[in-house]
The first five atom37 places (N, CA, C, CB, O) and aatype in JSON, in Angstrom:
{
  "aatype": [12, 3, 16, 14, 8, 1, 15, 12, 0, 13, 15, 1, 19, 19, 18, 10, 3, 13, 10, 1, 13, 19, 10, 0, 0, 10, 0, 9, 7, 10, 0, 19, 7, 12, 19, 10, 15, 10, 10, 19, 10, 15, 16, 0, 0, 19, 0, 1, 0, 0, 14, 10, 6, 0, 7, 3, 0, 0, 16, 9, 6, 11, 7, 6, 19, 11, 5, 7, 0, 10, 10, 10, 1, 16, 3, 11, 1, 7, 6, 18, 19, 0, 0, 14, 9, 10, 0, 16, 2, 19, 5, 12, 5, 19, 16, 7, 12, 19, 0, 1, 0, 1, 19, 16, 5, 11, 13, 8, 2, 14],
  "atom_mask": [
    [1, 1, 1, 1, 1],
    [1, 1, 1, 1, 1],
    [1, 1, 1, 1, 1],
    [1, 1, 1, 1, 1],
    [1, 1, 1, 1, 1],
    [1, 1, 1, 1, 1],
    [1, 1, 1, 1, 1],
    [1, 1, 1, 1, 1],
    [1, 1, 1, 1, 1],
    [1, 1, 1, 1, 1],
    [1, 1, 1, 1, 1],
    [1, 1, 1, 1, 1],
    [1, 1, 1, 1, 1],
    [1, 1, 1, 1, 1],
    [1, 1, 1, 1, 1],
    [1, 1, 1, 1, 1],
    [1, 1, 1, 1, 1],
    [1, 1, 1, 1, 1],
    [1, 1, 1, 1, 1],
    [1, 1, 1, 1, 1],
    [1, 1, 1, 1, 1],
    [1, 1, 1, 1, 1],
    [1, 1, 1, 1, 1],
    [1, 1, 1, 1, 1],
    [1, 1, 1, 1, 1],
    [1, 1, 1, 1, 1],
    [1, 1, 1, 1, 1],
    [1, 1, 1, 1, 1],
    [1, 1, 1, 0, 1],
    [1, 1, 1, 1, 1],
    [1, 1, 1, 1, 1],
    [1, 1, 1, 1, 1],
    [1, 1, 1, 0, 1],
    [1, 1, 1, 1, 1],
    [1, 1, 1, 1, 1],
    [1, 1, 1, 1, 1],
    [1, 1, 1, 1, 1],
    [1, 1, 1, 1, 1],
    [1, 1, 1, 1, 1],
    [1, 1, 1, 1, 1],
    [1, 1, 1, 1, 1],
    [1, 1, 1, 1, 1],
    [1, 1, 1, 1, 1],
    [1, 1, 1, 1, 1],
    [1, 1, 1, 1, 1],
    [1, 1, 1, 1, 1],
    [1, 1, 1, 1, 1],
    [1, 1, 1, 1, 1],
    [1, 1, 1, 1, 1],
    [1, 1, 1, 1, 1],
    [1, 1, 1, 1, 1],
    [1, 1, 1, 1, 1],
    [1, 1, 1, 1, 1],
    [1, 1, 1, 1, 1],
    [1, 1, 1, 0, 1],
    [1, 1, 1, 1, 1],
    [1, 1, 1, 1, 1],
    [1, 1, 1, 1, 1],
    [1, 1, 1, 1, 1],
    [1, 1, 1, 1, 1],
    [1, 1, 1, 1, 1],
    [1, 1, 1, 1, 1],
    [1, 1, 1, 0, 1],
    [1, 1, 1, 1, 1],
    [1, 1, 1, 1, 1],
    [1, 1, 1, 1, 1],
    [1, 1, 1, 1, 1],
    [1, 1, 1, 0, 1],
    [1, 1, 1, 1, 1],
    [1, 1, 1, 1, 1],
    [1, 1, 1, 1, 1],
    [1, 1, 1, 1, 1],
    [1, 1, 1, 1, 1],
    [1, 1, 1, 1, 1],
    [1, 1, 1, 1, 1],
    [1, 1, 1, 1, 1],
    [1, 1, 1, 1, 1],
    [1, 1, 1, 0, 1],
    [1, 1, 1, 1, 1],
    [1, 1, 1, 1, 1],
    [1, 1, 1, 1, 1],
    [1, 1, 1, 1, 1],
    [1, 1, 1, 1, 1],
    [1, 1, 1, 1, 1],
    [1, 1, 1, 1, 1],
    [1, 1, 1, 1, 1],
    [1, 1, 1, 1, 1],
    [1, 1, 1, 1, 1],
    [1, 1, 1, 1, 1],
    [1, 1, 1, 1, 1],
    [1, 1, 1, 1, 1],
    [1, 1, 1, 1, 1],
    [1, 1, 1, 1, 1],
    [1, 1, 1, 1, 1],
    [1, 1, 1, 1, 1],
    [1, 1, 1, 0, 1],
    [1, 1, 1, 1, 1],
    [1, 1, 1, 1, 1],
    [1, 1, 1, 1, 1],
    [1, 1, 1, 1, 1],
    [1, 1, 1, 1, 1],
    [1, 1, 1, 1, 1],
    [1, 1, 1, 1, 1],
    [1, 1, 1, 1, 1],
    [1, 1, 1, 1, 1],
    [1, 1, 1, 1, 1],
    [1, 1, 1, 1, 1],
    [1, 1, 1, 1, 1],
    [1, 1, 1, 1, 1],
    [1, 1, 1, 1, 1]
  ],
  "atom_positions": [
    [[-17.56, -60.89, 2.38], [-18.39, -59.79, 2.51], [-17.72, -58.93, 3.7], [-19.91, -60.26, 2.78], [-17.13, -59.52, 4.59]],
    [[-17.82, -57.5, 3.7], [-17.3, -56.61, 4.38], [-17.9, -56.44, 5.85], [-17.38, -55.52, 3.61], [-19.06, -56.03, 5.85]],
    [[-17.41, -56.65, 6.93], [-18.17, -56.72, 8.33], [-17.89, -55.14, 8.73], [-17.44, -58.02, 9.6], [-16.95, -54.37, 8.53]],
    [[-19.08, -55.05, 9.33], [-19.09, -53.74, 9.99], [-17.79, -53.25, 10.5], [-20.0, -53.77, 11.08], [-17.5, -52.17, 9.99]],
    [[-16.84, -53.74, 11.41], [-15.7, -53.57, 12.12], [-14.63, -53.18, 11.01], [-15.35, -54.87, 12.96], [-14.14, -52.05, 10.94]],
    [[-14.33, -54.19, 10.19], [-13.82, -53.98, 8.55], [-13.77, -52.54, 8.14], [-14.9, -54.71, 7.41], [-12.75, -51.86, 8.0]],
    [[-15.14, -52.14, 7.94], [-15.52, -51.04, 7.03], [-15.53, -49.83, 8.06], [-17.02, -51.3, 6.2], [-15.47, -48.71, 7.54]],
    [[-15.59, -49.88, 9.02], [-15.24, -48.64, 10.0], [-13.73, -48.46, 10.46], [-16.08, -48.8, 11.34], [-13.27, -47.47, 11.02]],
    [[-13.09, -49.56, 10.13], [-11.44, -49.65, 10.06], [-11.13, -48.65, 8.86], [-10.78, -51.39, 9.7], [-10.26, -47.79, 8.9]],
    [[-11.9, -48.87, 7.89], [-11.52, -48.11, 6.04], [-12.03, -46.85, 6.62], [-12.63, -48.79, 4.18], [-11.14, -46.02, 6.81]],
    [[-13.37, -46.42, 6.99], [-13.27, -45.31, 6.82], [-12.71, -44.11, 8.27], [-14.56, -45.19, 6.24], [-12.91, -42.9, 8.35]],
    [[-12.06, -44.93, 9.12], [-11.15, -44.09, 9.56], [-9.45, -44.01, 8.97], [-11.25, -44.41, 10.91], [-8.57, -43.16, 9.1]],
    [[-9.49, -44.85, 8.54], [-7.92, -44.99, 7.53], [-8.5, -43.49, 6.26], [-7.69, -47.39, 6.32], [-7.65, -42.64, 6.02]],
    [[-9.28, -43.4, 5.89], [-9.84, -42.55, 4.99], [-9.99, -41.07, 5.64], [-11.17, -43.16, 4.54], [-9.86, -40.11, 4.88]],
    [[-10.22, -40.88, 6.8], [-10.52, -40.01, 7.53], [-9.2, -39.35, 7.72], [-11.23, -40.45, 8.63], [-8.9, -38.27, 7.2]],
    [[-8.22, -40.22, 8.68], [-6.93, -40.1, 8.62], [-6.19, -39.35, 7.6], [-6.55, -41.18, 8.62], [-5.74, -38.22, 7.78]],
    [[-6.1, -40.01, 6.59], [-5.37, -39.85, 5.18], [-6.21, -38.43, 4.94], [-5.64, -41.32, 3.83], [-5.51, -37.5, 4.53]],
    [[-7.46, -38.18, 5.12], [-7.96, -36.91, 4.65], [-7.37, -35.66, 5.42], [-9.46, -36.92, 4.77], [-7.03, -34.64, 4.82]],
    [[-7.28, -35.81, 6.78], [-6.99, -35.34, 7.93], [-5.19, -34.97, 7.72], [-7.5, -36.51, 9.12], [-4.78, -33.82, 7.86]],
    [[-4.57, -35.74, 7.5], [-3.07, -35.52, 6.83], [-3.02, -34.6, 5.72], [-2.46, -36.83, 6.26], [-2.34, -33.58, 5.73]],
    [[-3.81, -35.02, 4.68], [-3.68, -33.98, 3.43], [-4.01, -32.65, 4.18], [-4.85, -34.29, 2.0], [-3.15, -31.77, 4.25]],
    [[-5.12, -32.51, 4.7], [-5.49, -30.91, 5.04], [-4.56, -30.28, 5.54], [-6.53, -30.62, 5.95], [-4.08, -29.24, 5.08]],
    [[-4.1, -31.1, 6.96], [-2.86, -30.58, 7.53], [-1.42, -30.0, 6.67], [-2.47, -31.71, 8.34], [-0.78, -28.96, 6.83]],
    [[-1.25, -30.97, 5.83], [-0.16, -30.82, 4.89], [-0.54, -29.62, 3.96], [0.09, -32.17, 4.07], [0.18, -28.63, 3.89]],
    [[-1.4, -29.72, 3.42], [-1.85, -28.56, 2.61], [-1.73, -27.11, 3.31], [-3.33, -28.81, 2.22], [-1.26, -26.12, 2.75]],
    [[-2.24, -27.13, 4.64], [-1.81, -25.89, 5.57], [-0.75, -25.67, 5.81], [-2.19, -25.81, 6.68], [-0.47, -24.48, 5.98]],
    [[0.29, -26.62, 5.94], [1.79, -26.17, 6.45], [2.13, -25.6, 4.92], [3.03, -27.67, 7.17], [2.67, -24.51, 4.73]],
    [[1.89, -26.17, 4.27], [3.02, -26.0, 2.77], [2.06, -24.51, 2.83], [2.88, -27.51, 0.82], [2.73, -23.59, 3.31]],
    [[0.88, -24.17, 2.52], [0.53, -22.91, 2.44], [0.9, -21.68, 3.41], [0.0, 0.0, 0.0], [0.93, -20.53, 2.98]],
    [[1.21, -22.06, 4.88], [1.64, -21.2, 5.52], [3.36, -21.22, 5.03], [1.2, -21.47, 7.01], [3.78, -20.09, 4.79]],
    [[4.02, -21.96, 4.9], [5.53, -21.71, 4.67], [5.94, -21.0, 3.53], [6.23, -22.92, 4.59], [6.86, -20.18, 3.45]],
    [[4.82, -21.55, 2.25], [5.02, -20.23, 1.09], [4.67, -18.99, 1.2], [4.42, -20.37, -0.04], [5.2, -18.04, 0.64]],
    [[3.49, -18.98, 2.13], [3.07, -17.46, 2.58], [4.33, -16.46, 3.6], [0.0, 0.0, 0.0], [4.57, -15.25, 3.58]],
    [[4.8, -17.36, 4.26], [5.88, -17.18, 5.06], [7.32, -16.48, 3.82], [6.17, -18.89, 5.9], [7.6, -15.29, 3.73]],
    [[7.86, -17.39, 3.19], [8.56, -17.21, 2.36], [8.51, -16.06, 1.43], [8.53, -18.13, 1.92], [9.49, -15.34, 1.22]],
    [[7.04, -15.88, 0.74], [6.91, -14.97, 0.07], [7.07, -13.21, 0.71], [5.73, -15.39, -0.44], [7.64, -12.2, 0.29]],
    [[6.49, -13.44, 1.57], [6.11, -12.26, 2.81], [7.98, -11.71, 2.92], [5.19, -13.25, 4.86], [8.29, -10.63, 2.42]],
    [[8.83, -12.43, 3.47], [10.08, -12.36, 3.66], [10.94, -11.65, 2.15], [10.45, -13.88, 4.1], [11.73, -10.72, 2.0]],
    [[10.43, -12.47, 1.38], [10.95, -11.93, 0.04], [10.26, -10.48, -0.42], [10.64, -13.08, -1.13], [11.0, -9.65, -0.96]],
    [[8.87, -10.16, -0.22], [8.63, -8.91, -0.33], [9.59, -7.75, 0.53], [7.27, -8.89, -0.02], [10.28, -6.85, 0.07]],
    [[9.37, -8.09, 1.83], [10.19, -7.26, 3.18], [11.59, -7.16, 2.69], [10.21, -8.17, 4.84], [12.08, -6.09, 3.06]],
    [[12.4, -7.89, 1.99], [13.62, -8.2, 1.96], [13.58, -6.87, 0.26], [13.99, -10.29, 1.92], [14.25, -5.84, 0.19]],
    [[12.89, -7.24, -0.52], [13.34, -6.2, -1.91], [12.57, -5.08, -1.68], [12.97, -6.78, -3.59], [12.54, -4.3, -2.62]],
    [[11.76, -4.7, -0.44], [11.01, -3.37, -0.25], [12.41, -2.24, -0.29], [9.99, -3.36, 1.45], [13.47, -2.45, 0.29]],
    [[12.16, -1.33, -0.91], [13.41, -0.18, -0.56], [12.57, 1.23, 0.13], [14.4, 0.38, -2.31], [11.36, 1.4, -0.05]],
    [[13.24, 1.98, 0.74], [12.97, 2.89, 1.25], [12.91, 3.98, 0.56], [13.54, 2.95, 2.06], [13.97, 4.32, 0.03]],
    [[11.6, 4.93, 0.32], [11.51, 5.76, -0.87], [11.82, 7.06, -0.04], [10.0, 5.7, -1.78], [11.45, 7.25, 1.11]],
    [[12.53, 7.89, -0.79], [12.85, 9.14, -0.2], [12.96, 10.19, -1.38], [14.2, 9.03, 0.67], [13.62, 10.02, -2.41]],
    [[12.2, 11.29, -1.07], [12.55, 12.55, -2.11], [13.73, 13.34, -2.21], [11.68, 13.53, -1.95], [14.41, 13.73, -1.25]],
    [[14.01, 13.63, -3.81], [15.27, 13.9, -4.02], [15.38, 15.59, -3.1], [15.57, 13.84, -5.86], [14.35, 16.23, -2.91]],
    [[16.39, 15.98, -2.75], [16.38, 17.2, -1.84], [16.11, 18.2, -3.16], [17.99, 17.52, -0.8], [16.32, 17.96, -4.35]],
    [[15.53, 19.47, -2.47], [15.05, 20.67, -3.12], [16.67, 21.26, -2.81], [13.45, 21.57, -2.34], [17.5, 20.91, -1.97]],
    [[16.71, 22.42, -4.0], [17.73, 23.28, -4.33], [16.93, 24.39, -3.88], [18.31, 23.28, -5.81], [15.7, 24.27, -3.8]],
    [[17.69, 25.79, -3.49], [17.02, 26.84, -2.85], [16.87, 27.28, -4.12], [17.65, 27.75, -1.71], [15.7, 27.62, -4.28]],
    [[17.48, 27.41, -5.05], [17.28, 28.1, -6.5], [15.93, 27.41, -7.47], [0.0, 0.0, 0.0], [15.4, 27.84, -8.49]],
    [[15.75, 26.5, -6.87], [14.68, 25.81, -7.86], [13.03, 26.49, -7.62], [14.68, 23.95, -7.47], [12.15, 26.2, -8.43]],
    [[12.78, 27.27, -6.61], [11.6, 27.54, -6.61], [11.63, 28.8, -5.75], [10.78, 26.43, -6.21], [12.65, 28.89, -5.06]],
    [[10.76, 29.76, -5.63], [10.8, 30.81, -4.42], [11.13, 30.35, -2.77], [9.31, 31.45, -4.41], [10.19, 29.7, -2.32]],
    [[11.63, 30.44, -2.33], [11.85, 30.13, -1.21], [11.46, 30.85, 0.05], [12.9, 29.97, -1.29], [11.84, 32.02, 0.05]],
    [[10.85, 30.52, 1.05], [10.55, 31.37, 2.38], [11.03, 30.72, 3.72], [8.96, 31.61, 2.54], [11.41, 29.55, 3.76]],
    [[11.01, 31.38, 4.63], [11.54, 31.31, 6.01], [9.64, 30.69, 6.76], [12.4, 33.36, 6.66], [8.52, 30.85, 6.26]],
    [[10.02, 30.07, 7.93], [8.88, 29.63, 8.49], [8.28, 30.93, 9.04], [9.13, 28.5, 9.53], [7.11, 31.12, 8.72]],
    [[8.81, 31.77, 9.72], [7.85, 33.09, 10.12], [7.56, 34.16, 9.02], [0.0, 0.0, 0.0], [7.51, 35.39, 9.14]],
    [[7.31, 33.17, 7.58], [6.93, 34.01, 6.45], [5.52, 33.44, 6.07], [8.04, 33.94, 5.2], [4.74, 33.92, 5.24]],
    [[5.37, 32.47, 6.74], [4.05, 31.69, 6.26], [3.25, 32.23, 7.13], [3.97, 30.07, 6.3], [3.44, 32.31, 8.34]],
    [[1.65, 32.92, 6.07], [0.49, 33.44, 6.45], [-0.62, 32.5, 6.34], [0.25, 34.57, 5.76], [-1.63, 32.85, 6.96]],
    [[-0.69, 31.53, 5.78], [-1.57, 30.59, 5.36], [-1.26, 29.06, 5.61], [-1.74, 30.84, 4.03], [-0.08, 28.72, 5.7]],
    [[-2.13, 28.23, 5.72], [-1.93, 26.67, 5.88], [-1.03, 26.59, 4.48], [0.0, 0.0, 0.0], [-1.3, 27.03, 3.36]],
    [[0.17, 25.84, 4.96], [0.92, 25.69, 3.78], [1.96, 24.24, 4.22], [1.81, 27.3, 3.4], [2.34, 24.14, 5.38]],
    [[2.32, 23.24, 3.23], [3.41, 22.04, 3.68], [4.53, 22.58, 2.99], [3.09, 20.33, 3.18], [4.68, 22.63, 1.77]],
    [[5.35, 23.01, 3.95], [6.71, 23.55, 3.48], [7.66, 21.97, 3.62], [7.36, 25.08, 4.69], [7.67, 21.08, 4.47]],
    [[8.34, 22.17, 2.43], [9.76, 21.4, 1.8], [11.07, 22.09, 2.29], [9.83, 21.47, 0.01], [11.29, 23.3, 2.25]],
    [[11.88, 21.14, 2.76], [13.0, 21.74, 2.94], [14.12, 21.75, 2.0], [13.35, 21.36, 3.95], [14.15, 21.01, 1.01]],
    [[14.79, 22.35, 2.24], [15.45, 22.82, 0.48], [17.08, 22.69, 1.35], [14.84, 25.18, -0.49], [17.13, 22.68, 2.58]],
    [[18.32, 22.59, 0.47], [19.69, 22.34, 0.91], [20.29, 23.26, 1.85], [20.52, 22.31, -0.17], [21.15, 22.94, 2.66]],
    [[19.73, 24.52, 1.69], [19.86, 25.56, 2.55], [19.36, 25.95, 4.09], [19.45, 26.32, 1.87], [18.3, 26.57, 4.15]],
    [[19.95, 25.66, 5.18], [19.18, 25.82, 6.31], [18.42, 26.88, 6.61], [19.81, 25.69, 7.2], [18.95, 27.99, 6.54]],
    [[17.09, 26.76, 7.0], [16.02, 27.54, 7.45], [15.2, 28.3, 6.25], [0.0, 0.0, 0.0], [14.43, 29.24, 6.41]],
    [[15.64, 27.5, 4.71], [14.8, 28.17, 3.55], [14.05, 26.87, 3.05], [15.78, 28.99, 2.24], [14.67, 25.81, 2.92]],
    [[12.85, 26.97, 2.81], [11.81, 26.07, 2.75], [11.07, 26.35, 1.2], [10.79, 26.31, 4.13], [11.18, 27.52, 0.81]],
    [[10.55, 25.66, 0.55], [9.78, 26.03, -0.73], [8.42, 25.32, -0.45], [10.54, 25.49, -2.2], [8.36, 24.2, 0.06]],
    [[7.36, 26.03, -0.83], [5.91, 25.94, -0.63], [5.48, 24.78, -1.53], [5.13, 27.33, -0.99], [5.57, 24.97, -2.75]],
    [[5.03, 23.63, -1.1], [4.38, 22.5, -1.84], [2.97, 23.14, -2.63], [3.98, 21.21, -0.66], [2.17, 23.73, -1.9]],
    [[2.74, 23.06, -3.8], [1.21, 23.97, -4.71], [0.35, 23.21, -3.99], [0.83, 23.79, -6.76], [0.63, 22.08, -3.59]],
    [[-0.82, 23.84, -3.76], [-1.91, 23.14, -3.24], [-2.87, 22.72, -4.29], [-2.56, 23.91, -2.26], [-3.08, 23.53, -5.19]],
    [[-3.4, 21.77, -4.3], [-4.07, 21.0, -5.31], [-5.77, 21.32, -5.0], [-3.58, 19.27, -5.16], [-6.58, 21.71, -5.84]],
    [[-5.99, 21.09, -3.8], [-7.35, 21.25, -3.06], [-7.7, 22.21, -1.78], [-7.64, 19.95, -2.6], [-6.67, 22.69, -1.31]],
    [[-8.41, 22.46, -1.38], [-8.58, 22.72, 0.32], [-9.94, 22.31, 0.44], [-8.36, 24.44, 0.98], [-10.46, 22.46, -0.66]],
    [[-10.76, 21.85, 1.27], [-11.93, 21.61, 1.93], [-12.19, 21.86, 3.69], [-12.12, 20.23, 1.55], [-11.67, 21.53, 4.76]],
    [[-13.3, 22.64, 3.17], [-13.63, 23.45, 4.81], [-15.14, 22.54, 5.12], [-14.01, 25.78, 4.7], [-16.11, 22.37, 4.38]],
    [[-14.91, 22.14, 6.27], [-16.39, 21.42, 6.95], [-16.82, 22.17, 8.28], [-16.13, 19.64, 7.44], [-16.21, 21.87, 9.3]],
    [[-17.65, 22.95, 8.32], [-18.08, 23.41, 9.51], [-19.11, 22.82, 10.28], [-18.38, 24.52, 9.35], [-19.99, 22.31, 9.57]],
    [[-19.24, 22.75, 11.22], [-20.34, 22.39, 12.22], [-20.51, 23.43, 13.4], [-20.03, 20.97, 12.85], [-19.6, 23.89, 14.1]],
    [[-21.94, 23.72, 13.48], [-22.25, 24.93, 14.57], [-23.36, 24.48, 15.24], [-22.59, 26.45, 13.96], [-24.47, 24.26, 14.78]],
    [[-22.85, 24.34, 16.67], [-23.95, 23.99, 17.7], [-23.88, 24.82, 18.68], [-23.92, 22.66, 18.27], [-22.86, 24.83, 19.37]],
    [[-25.0, 25.74, 18.96], [-25.02, 26.75, 19.62], [-24.01, 27.68, 19.8], [0.0, 0.0, 0.0], [-23.9, 28.36, 18.78]],
    [[-23.19, 28.0, 20.7], [-21.98, 28.75, 20.63], [-20.85, 28.13, 20.13], [-21.67, 29.21, 21.79], [-19.97, 28.95, 19.86]],
    [[-20.46, 26.72, 19.86], [-19.62, 26.28, 19.75], [-19.75, 25.73, 18.0], [-19.48, 25.47, 20.93], [-20.66, 25.08, 17.47]],
    [[-18.48, 26.28, 17.4], [-18.45, 26.13, 16.1], [-16.98, 25.0, 15.84], [-18.41, 27.76, 15.4], [-15.82, 25.14, 16.24]],
    [[-17.59, 23.89, 15.03], [-16.08, 22.94, 14.84], [-15.72, 23.17, 13.48], [-16.2, 21.13, 15.06], [-16.66, 23.03, 12.7]],
    [[-14.84, 23.42, 13.08], [-14.16, 23.18, 11.82], [-13.25, 22.3, 11.5], [-13.67, 24.05, 11.51], [-12.45, 21.89, 12.34]],
    [[-13.22, 21.84, 10.14], [-12.2, 20.9, 9.45], [-11.68, 21.0, 8.55], [-12.42, 19.99, 9.21], [-12.25, 20.41, 7.63]],
    [[-10.63, 21.6, 8.23], [-9.82, 22.13, 7.04], [-9.06, 20.46, 6.33], [-8.4, 23.52, 7.77], [-8.57, 19.6, 7.06]],
    [[-9.12, 20.38, 5.31], [-8.43, 19.23, 4.6], [-7.94, 19.95, 3.14], [-9.57, 17.8, 4.37], [-8.62, 20.35, 2.19]],
    [[-6.24, 19.94, 3.43], [-5.98, 20.48, 2.2], [-4.98, 19.11, 1.43], [-5.16, 22.12, 2.43], [-4.37, 18.31, 2.13]],
    [[-4.97, 19.06, 0.08], [-4.31, 18.31, -0.27], [-3.08, 19.11, -1.25], [-5.2, 17.32, -0.78], [-3.31, 20.2, -1.78]],
    [[-1.99, 18.53, -1.37], [-0.58, 19.09, -1.96], [0.05, 18.41, -3.02], [0.46, 19.13, -0.96], [-0.26, 17.22, -3.05]],
    [[0.78, 18.76, -3.84], [1.67, 18.1, -4.78], [3.1, 18.19, -4.38], [1.51, 18.68, -6.12], [3.73, 19.15, -3.93]],
    [[3.51, 16.86, -4.68], [4.82, 17.02, -3.99], [5.9, 17.18, -5.47], [5.18, 15.48, -2.82], [5.92, 16.27, -6.29]],
    [[6.55, 18.13, -5.59], [7.12, 18.32, -6.81], [8.31, 17.93, -7.02], [7.1, 19.43, -7.13], [8.84, 18.1, -8.12]]
  ]
}
């Protein structure tokens, strides 16, 4: 027959085994996560747009811009191509004599 002292020692062994299992699982999980993170970061490439050539579209200079536009550099210094505008959203809030406006534009990167 088991004595109370013996069953208490058995439950302590079970508890310690469970604790070791949880700590080992946590350590393995952290190690795998770090290895996968390093793998993703080491294989990630820098995204860069292809350079635009001045002959591809109508070019403009900075001083010629008369409206909100996203200018893309070309291969010629000082010449830019305006990105096509997909949408323009204007939100206005007027409080007394103060008007607040927020303009959001979406462009297409050709």
